Coordinates of C-alpha atoms and ligand atoms in Angstrom, one line a residue:
X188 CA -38.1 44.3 -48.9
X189 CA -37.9 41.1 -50.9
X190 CA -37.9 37.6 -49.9
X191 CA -34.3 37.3 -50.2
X192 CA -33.9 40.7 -48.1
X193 CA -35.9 39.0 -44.8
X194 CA -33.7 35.4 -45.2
X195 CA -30.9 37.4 -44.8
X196 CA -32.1 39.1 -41.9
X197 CA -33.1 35.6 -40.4
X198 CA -29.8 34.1 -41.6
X199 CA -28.2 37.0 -40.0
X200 CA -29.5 36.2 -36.5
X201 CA -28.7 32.4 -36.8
X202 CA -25.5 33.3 -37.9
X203 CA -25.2 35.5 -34.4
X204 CA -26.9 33.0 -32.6
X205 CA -24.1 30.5 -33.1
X206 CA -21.1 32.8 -32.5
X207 CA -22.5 34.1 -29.5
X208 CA -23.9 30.5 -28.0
X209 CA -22.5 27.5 -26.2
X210 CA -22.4 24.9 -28.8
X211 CA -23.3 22.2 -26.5
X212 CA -26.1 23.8 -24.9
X213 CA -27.4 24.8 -28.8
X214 CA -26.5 21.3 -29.8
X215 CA -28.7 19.8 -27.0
X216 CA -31.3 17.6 -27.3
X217 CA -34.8 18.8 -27.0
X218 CA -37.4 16.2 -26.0
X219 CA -40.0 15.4 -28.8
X220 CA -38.7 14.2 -32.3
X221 CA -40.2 16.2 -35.0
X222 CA -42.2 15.2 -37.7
X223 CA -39.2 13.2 -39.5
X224 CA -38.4 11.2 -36.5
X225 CA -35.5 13.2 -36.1
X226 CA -33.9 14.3 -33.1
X227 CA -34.3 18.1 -32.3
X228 CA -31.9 20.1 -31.3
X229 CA -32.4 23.8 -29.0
X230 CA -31.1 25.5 -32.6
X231 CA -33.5 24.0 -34.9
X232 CA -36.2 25.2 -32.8
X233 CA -34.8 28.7 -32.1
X234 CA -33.9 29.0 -36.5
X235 CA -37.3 27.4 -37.2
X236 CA -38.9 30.6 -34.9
X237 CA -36.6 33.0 -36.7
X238 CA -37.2 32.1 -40.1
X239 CA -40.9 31.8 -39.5
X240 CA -40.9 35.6 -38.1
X241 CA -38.7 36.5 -41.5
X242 CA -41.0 34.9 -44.0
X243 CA -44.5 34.8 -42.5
X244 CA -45.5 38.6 -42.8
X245 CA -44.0 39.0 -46.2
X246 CA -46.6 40.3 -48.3
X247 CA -45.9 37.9 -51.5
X248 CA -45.9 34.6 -49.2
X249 CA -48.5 32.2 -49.5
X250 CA -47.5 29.0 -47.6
X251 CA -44.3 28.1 -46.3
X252 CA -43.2 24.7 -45.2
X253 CA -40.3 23.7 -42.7
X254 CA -38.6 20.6 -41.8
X255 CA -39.6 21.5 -38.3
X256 CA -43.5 22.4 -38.8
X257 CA -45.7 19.2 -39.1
X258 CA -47.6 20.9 -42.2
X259 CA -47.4 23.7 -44.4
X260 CA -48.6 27.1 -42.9
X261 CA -50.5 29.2 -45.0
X262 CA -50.0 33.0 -44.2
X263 CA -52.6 36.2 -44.0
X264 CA -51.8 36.3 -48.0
X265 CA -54.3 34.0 -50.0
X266 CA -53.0 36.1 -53.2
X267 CA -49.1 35.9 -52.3
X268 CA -47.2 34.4 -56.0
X269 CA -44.6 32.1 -53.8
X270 CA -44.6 29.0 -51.4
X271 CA -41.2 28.9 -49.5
X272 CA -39.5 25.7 -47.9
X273 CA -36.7 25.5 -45.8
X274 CA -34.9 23.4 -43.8
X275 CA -34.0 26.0 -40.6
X276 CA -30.8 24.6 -39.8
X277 CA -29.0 21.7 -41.8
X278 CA -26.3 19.1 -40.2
X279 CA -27.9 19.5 -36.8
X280 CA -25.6 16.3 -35.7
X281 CA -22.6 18.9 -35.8
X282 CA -24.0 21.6 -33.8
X283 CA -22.1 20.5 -30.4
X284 CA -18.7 19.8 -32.5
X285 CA -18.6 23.4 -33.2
X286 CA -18.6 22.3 -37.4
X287 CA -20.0 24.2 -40.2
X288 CA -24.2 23.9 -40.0
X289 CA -26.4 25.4 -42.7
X290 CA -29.8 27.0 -43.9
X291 CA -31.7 25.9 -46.8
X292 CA -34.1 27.5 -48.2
X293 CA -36.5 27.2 -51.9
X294 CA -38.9 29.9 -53.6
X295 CA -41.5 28.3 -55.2
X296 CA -44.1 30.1 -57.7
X297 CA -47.5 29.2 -57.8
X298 CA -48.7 28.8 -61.4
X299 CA -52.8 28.5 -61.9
X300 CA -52.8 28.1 -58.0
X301 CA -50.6 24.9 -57.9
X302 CA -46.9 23.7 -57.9
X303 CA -46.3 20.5 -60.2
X304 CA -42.9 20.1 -59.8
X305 CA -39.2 21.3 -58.7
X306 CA -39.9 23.4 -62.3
X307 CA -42.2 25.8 -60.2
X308 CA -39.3 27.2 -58.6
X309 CA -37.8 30.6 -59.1
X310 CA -35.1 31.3 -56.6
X311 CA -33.2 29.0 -54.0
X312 CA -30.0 29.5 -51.8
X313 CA -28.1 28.4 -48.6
X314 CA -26.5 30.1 -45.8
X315 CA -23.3 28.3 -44.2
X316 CA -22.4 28.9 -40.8
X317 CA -18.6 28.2 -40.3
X318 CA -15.8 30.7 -39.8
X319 CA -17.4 32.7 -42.4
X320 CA -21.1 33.1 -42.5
X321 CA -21.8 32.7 -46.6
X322 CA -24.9 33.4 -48.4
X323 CA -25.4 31.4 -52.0
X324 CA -28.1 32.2 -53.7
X325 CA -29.4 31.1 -57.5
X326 CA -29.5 34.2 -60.3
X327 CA -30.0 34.2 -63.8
X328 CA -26.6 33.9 -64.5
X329 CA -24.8 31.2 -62.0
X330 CA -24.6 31.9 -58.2
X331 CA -24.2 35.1 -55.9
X332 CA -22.1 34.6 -53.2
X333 CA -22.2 37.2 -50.2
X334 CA -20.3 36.8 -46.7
X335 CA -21.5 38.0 -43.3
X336 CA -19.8 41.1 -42.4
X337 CA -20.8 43.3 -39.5
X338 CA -24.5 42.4 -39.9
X339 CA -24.4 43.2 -43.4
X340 CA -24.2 40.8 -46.4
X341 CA -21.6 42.0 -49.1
X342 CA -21.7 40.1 -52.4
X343 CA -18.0 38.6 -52.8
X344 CA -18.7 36.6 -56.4
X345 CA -21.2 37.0 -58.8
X346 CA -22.4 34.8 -62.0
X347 CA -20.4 31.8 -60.1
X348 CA -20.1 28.6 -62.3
X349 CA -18.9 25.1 -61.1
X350 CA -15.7 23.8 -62.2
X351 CA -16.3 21.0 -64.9
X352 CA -14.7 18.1 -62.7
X353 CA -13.5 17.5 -59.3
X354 CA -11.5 15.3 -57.4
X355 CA -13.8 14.7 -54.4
X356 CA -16.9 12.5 -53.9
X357 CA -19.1 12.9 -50.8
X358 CA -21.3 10.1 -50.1
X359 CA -21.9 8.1 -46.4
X360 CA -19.9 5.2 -47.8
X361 CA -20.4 3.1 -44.5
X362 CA -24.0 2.3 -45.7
X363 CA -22.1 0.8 -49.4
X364 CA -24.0 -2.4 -48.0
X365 CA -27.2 -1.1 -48.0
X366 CA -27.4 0.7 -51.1
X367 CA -30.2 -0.6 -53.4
X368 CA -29.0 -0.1 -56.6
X369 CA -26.1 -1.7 -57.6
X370 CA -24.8 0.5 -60.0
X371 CA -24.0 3.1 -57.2
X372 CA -21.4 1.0 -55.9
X373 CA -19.8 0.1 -59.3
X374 CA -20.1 4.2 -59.9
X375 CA -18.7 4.7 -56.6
X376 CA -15.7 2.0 -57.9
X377 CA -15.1 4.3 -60.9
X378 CA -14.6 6.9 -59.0
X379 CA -12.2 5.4 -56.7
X380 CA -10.5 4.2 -59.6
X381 CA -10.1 7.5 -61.1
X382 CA -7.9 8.4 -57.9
X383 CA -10.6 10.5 -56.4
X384 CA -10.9 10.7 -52.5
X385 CA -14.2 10.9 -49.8
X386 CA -14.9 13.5 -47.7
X387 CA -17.9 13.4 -45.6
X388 CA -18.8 16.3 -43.1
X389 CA -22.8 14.6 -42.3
X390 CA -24.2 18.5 -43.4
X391 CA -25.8 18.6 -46.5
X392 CA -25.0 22.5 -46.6
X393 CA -21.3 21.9 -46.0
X394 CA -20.6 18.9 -48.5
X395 CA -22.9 20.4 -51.2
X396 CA -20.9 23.7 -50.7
X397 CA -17.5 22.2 -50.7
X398 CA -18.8 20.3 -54.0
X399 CA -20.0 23.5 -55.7
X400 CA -16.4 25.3 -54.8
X401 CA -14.3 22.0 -56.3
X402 CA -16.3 20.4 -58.6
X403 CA -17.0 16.2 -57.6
X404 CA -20.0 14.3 -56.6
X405 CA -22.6 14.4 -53.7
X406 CA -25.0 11.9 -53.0
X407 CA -27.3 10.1 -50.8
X408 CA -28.6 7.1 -52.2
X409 CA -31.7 4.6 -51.3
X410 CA -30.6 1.9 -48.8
X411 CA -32.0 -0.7 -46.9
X412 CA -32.2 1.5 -43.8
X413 CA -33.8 4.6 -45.6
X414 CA -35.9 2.4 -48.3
X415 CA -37.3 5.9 -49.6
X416 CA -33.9 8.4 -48.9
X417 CA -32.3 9.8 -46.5
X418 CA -32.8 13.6 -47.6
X419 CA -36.3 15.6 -47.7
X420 CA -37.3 16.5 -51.6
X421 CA -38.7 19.9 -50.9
X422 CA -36.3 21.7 -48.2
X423 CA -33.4 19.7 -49.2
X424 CA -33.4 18.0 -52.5
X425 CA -35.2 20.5 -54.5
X426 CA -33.4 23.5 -53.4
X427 CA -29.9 21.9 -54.1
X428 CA -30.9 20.1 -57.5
X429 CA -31.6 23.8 -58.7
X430 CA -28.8 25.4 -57.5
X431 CA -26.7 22.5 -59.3
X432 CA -28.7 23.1 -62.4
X433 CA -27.8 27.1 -62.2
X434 CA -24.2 26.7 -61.7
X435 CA -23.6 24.4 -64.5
X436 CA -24.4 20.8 -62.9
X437 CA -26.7 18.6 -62.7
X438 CA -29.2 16.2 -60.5
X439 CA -30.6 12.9 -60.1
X440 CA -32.7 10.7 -58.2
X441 CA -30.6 7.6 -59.9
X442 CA -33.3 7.7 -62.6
X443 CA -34.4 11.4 -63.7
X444 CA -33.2 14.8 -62.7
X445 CA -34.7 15.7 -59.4
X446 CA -36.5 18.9 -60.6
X447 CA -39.2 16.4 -62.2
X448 CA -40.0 14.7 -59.3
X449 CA -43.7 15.6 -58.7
X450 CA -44.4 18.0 -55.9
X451 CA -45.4 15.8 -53.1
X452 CA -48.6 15.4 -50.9
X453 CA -46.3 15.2 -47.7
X454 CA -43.9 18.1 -47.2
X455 CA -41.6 15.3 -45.6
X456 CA -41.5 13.0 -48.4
X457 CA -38.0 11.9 -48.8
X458 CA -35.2 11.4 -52.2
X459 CA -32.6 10.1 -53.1
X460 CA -30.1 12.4 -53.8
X461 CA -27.3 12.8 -56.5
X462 CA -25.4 16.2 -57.2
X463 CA -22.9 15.8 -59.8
X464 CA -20.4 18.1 -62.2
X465 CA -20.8 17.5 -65.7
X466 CA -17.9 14.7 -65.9
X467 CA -18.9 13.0 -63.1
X468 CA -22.7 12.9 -64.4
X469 CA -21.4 11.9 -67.7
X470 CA -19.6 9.2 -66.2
X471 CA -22.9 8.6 -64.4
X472 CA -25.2 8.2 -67.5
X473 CA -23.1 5.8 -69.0
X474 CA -24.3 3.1 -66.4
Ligands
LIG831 P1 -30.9 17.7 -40.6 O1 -29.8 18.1 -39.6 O2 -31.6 18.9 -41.2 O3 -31.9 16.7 -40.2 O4 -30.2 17.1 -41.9 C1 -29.2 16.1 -41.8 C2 -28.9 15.4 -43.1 C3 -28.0 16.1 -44.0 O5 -27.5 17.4 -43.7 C4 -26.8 15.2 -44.2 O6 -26.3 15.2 -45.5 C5 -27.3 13.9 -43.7 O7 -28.4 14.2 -42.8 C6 -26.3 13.1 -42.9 O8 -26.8 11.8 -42.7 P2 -25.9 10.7 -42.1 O9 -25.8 11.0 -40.6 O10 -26.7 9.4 -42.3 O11 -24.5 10.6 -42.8
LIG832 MN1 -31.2 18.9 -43.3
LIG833 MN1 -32.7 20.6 -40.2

């Protein structure tokens, strides 16, 4: 089986984990914070286990490295080509709402036994739990898209592209006074001015999603209250950044493209995070 064939195993029982739980009881609190300060939730612990058991035996694994494991875990497989991260379940907030939550999840190859930079990796996807259970993952040629169906994954678009432009921007405007950089705000300004409108679900999975489906803007930018970002560079900003970058759009940190960012010591080391079409990075670059 390949990698991609035990993630959709794993995304397969998260996905039946959800529509056959109690979202409150999932979306409870569990006592310790993990290793990002964050609050944990019952269902990031019960993903974290099931993506764990998916990936750790696979023959071609090295390392993998979660938002809810303190380090990176090294598997039986000193030899294994790939390093996978993940984040087990995205939008955690919104588990006992009953919205859409996500998986994220990045291959990384290991070239002369080290990874440099978002450029090491080969493969990257997300699965979105919401009344469909959706699978995107990066090909050669733009996105495959599968949906859930009785256990089974079936491939529903193939070779998907983003549209060129889109008429939404997602971004956590109530932090506008916190941003650091002010051209986010005068960016944010042009947008508003070309008649565009917010949406903001608080899921990564979910707003990157609907951004890939309509074309538009996500970001998280630096603020005062998260001086170094908001979103994790190796489960989070990574994996989107290339799946932008295969279906046509681009990424940015406000000053390169977020696959140049140098792999990081800390698996937690945070971004800040821009996903754009190509208008709306053009529009972008000329700031
Ligand atoms: P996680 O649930 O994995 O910790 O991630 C939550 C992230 C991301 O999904 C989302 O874009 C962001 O947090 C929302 O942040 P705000 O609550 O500050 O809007
Ligand atoms: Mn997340
Ligand atoms: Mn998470």
């Amino acid at each position: 089986m390949s990698i991609l064939d035990n993630i959709k195993v794993a995304c397969c029982q998260i996905s039946n984990l959800l529509t056959s739980g109690n979202c409150l009881q999932l979306g409870s609190k569990i006592s310790v914070n993990n290793s990002c300060g964050d609050e944990v939730k019952k269902l990031d612990v019960l993903s974290n286990d099931i993506m764990k058991e998916a990936l750790l035996n696979h023959p071609d694994i090295r390392a993998i490295g979660s938002e809810e494991d303190e380090d990176i875990i090294y598997t039986e497989n000193k030899d294994g080509k790939y390093f996978v991260s993940f984040d087990p379940l995205d939008g955690s907030s919104n588990i006992k709402f009953n919205i859409s939550v996500g998986t994220i999840f990045c291959v990384f190859e290991y070239i002369d036994g080290q990874i440099e930079s978002g450029r090491n990796i080969v493969m990257a996807g997300y699965a979105i739990y919401g009344f469909n259970t959706l699978l995107v993952t990066t090909t050669d040629n733009g996105l495959d898209i599968y949906l859930l169906n009785n256990n089974r994954f079936e491939k529903i678009s193939e070779g998907y592209r983003m549209p060129i432009s889109g008429n939404i921007y997602a971004i956590n405007e109530s932090n506008k006074y916190r941003w650091l950089d002010n051209r986010i705000q005068k960016y944010v300004d042009l947008l508003i001015n070309d008649k565009k409108t917010v949406r903001w679900i608080g899921c990564m999975v979910t707003d990157v999603h609907r951004t890939l489906i309509k074309g538009g803007l996500f970001a998280y930018p630096l603020d005062s209250k998260s001086p170094n970002g908001r979103l994790r560079l190796i489960y989070e900003a990574y994996p989107m950044a290339y799946i932008f970058q295969c279906a046509g759009g681009y990424s940015s940190n406000e000053n390169k493209n977020i696959l140049d960012i140098k792999f990081p010591e800390d698996i937690h080391s945070r971004t800040s995070v821009m996903l754009f079409s190509k208008k709306e990075y053009e529009q972008f670059c000329t700031f």
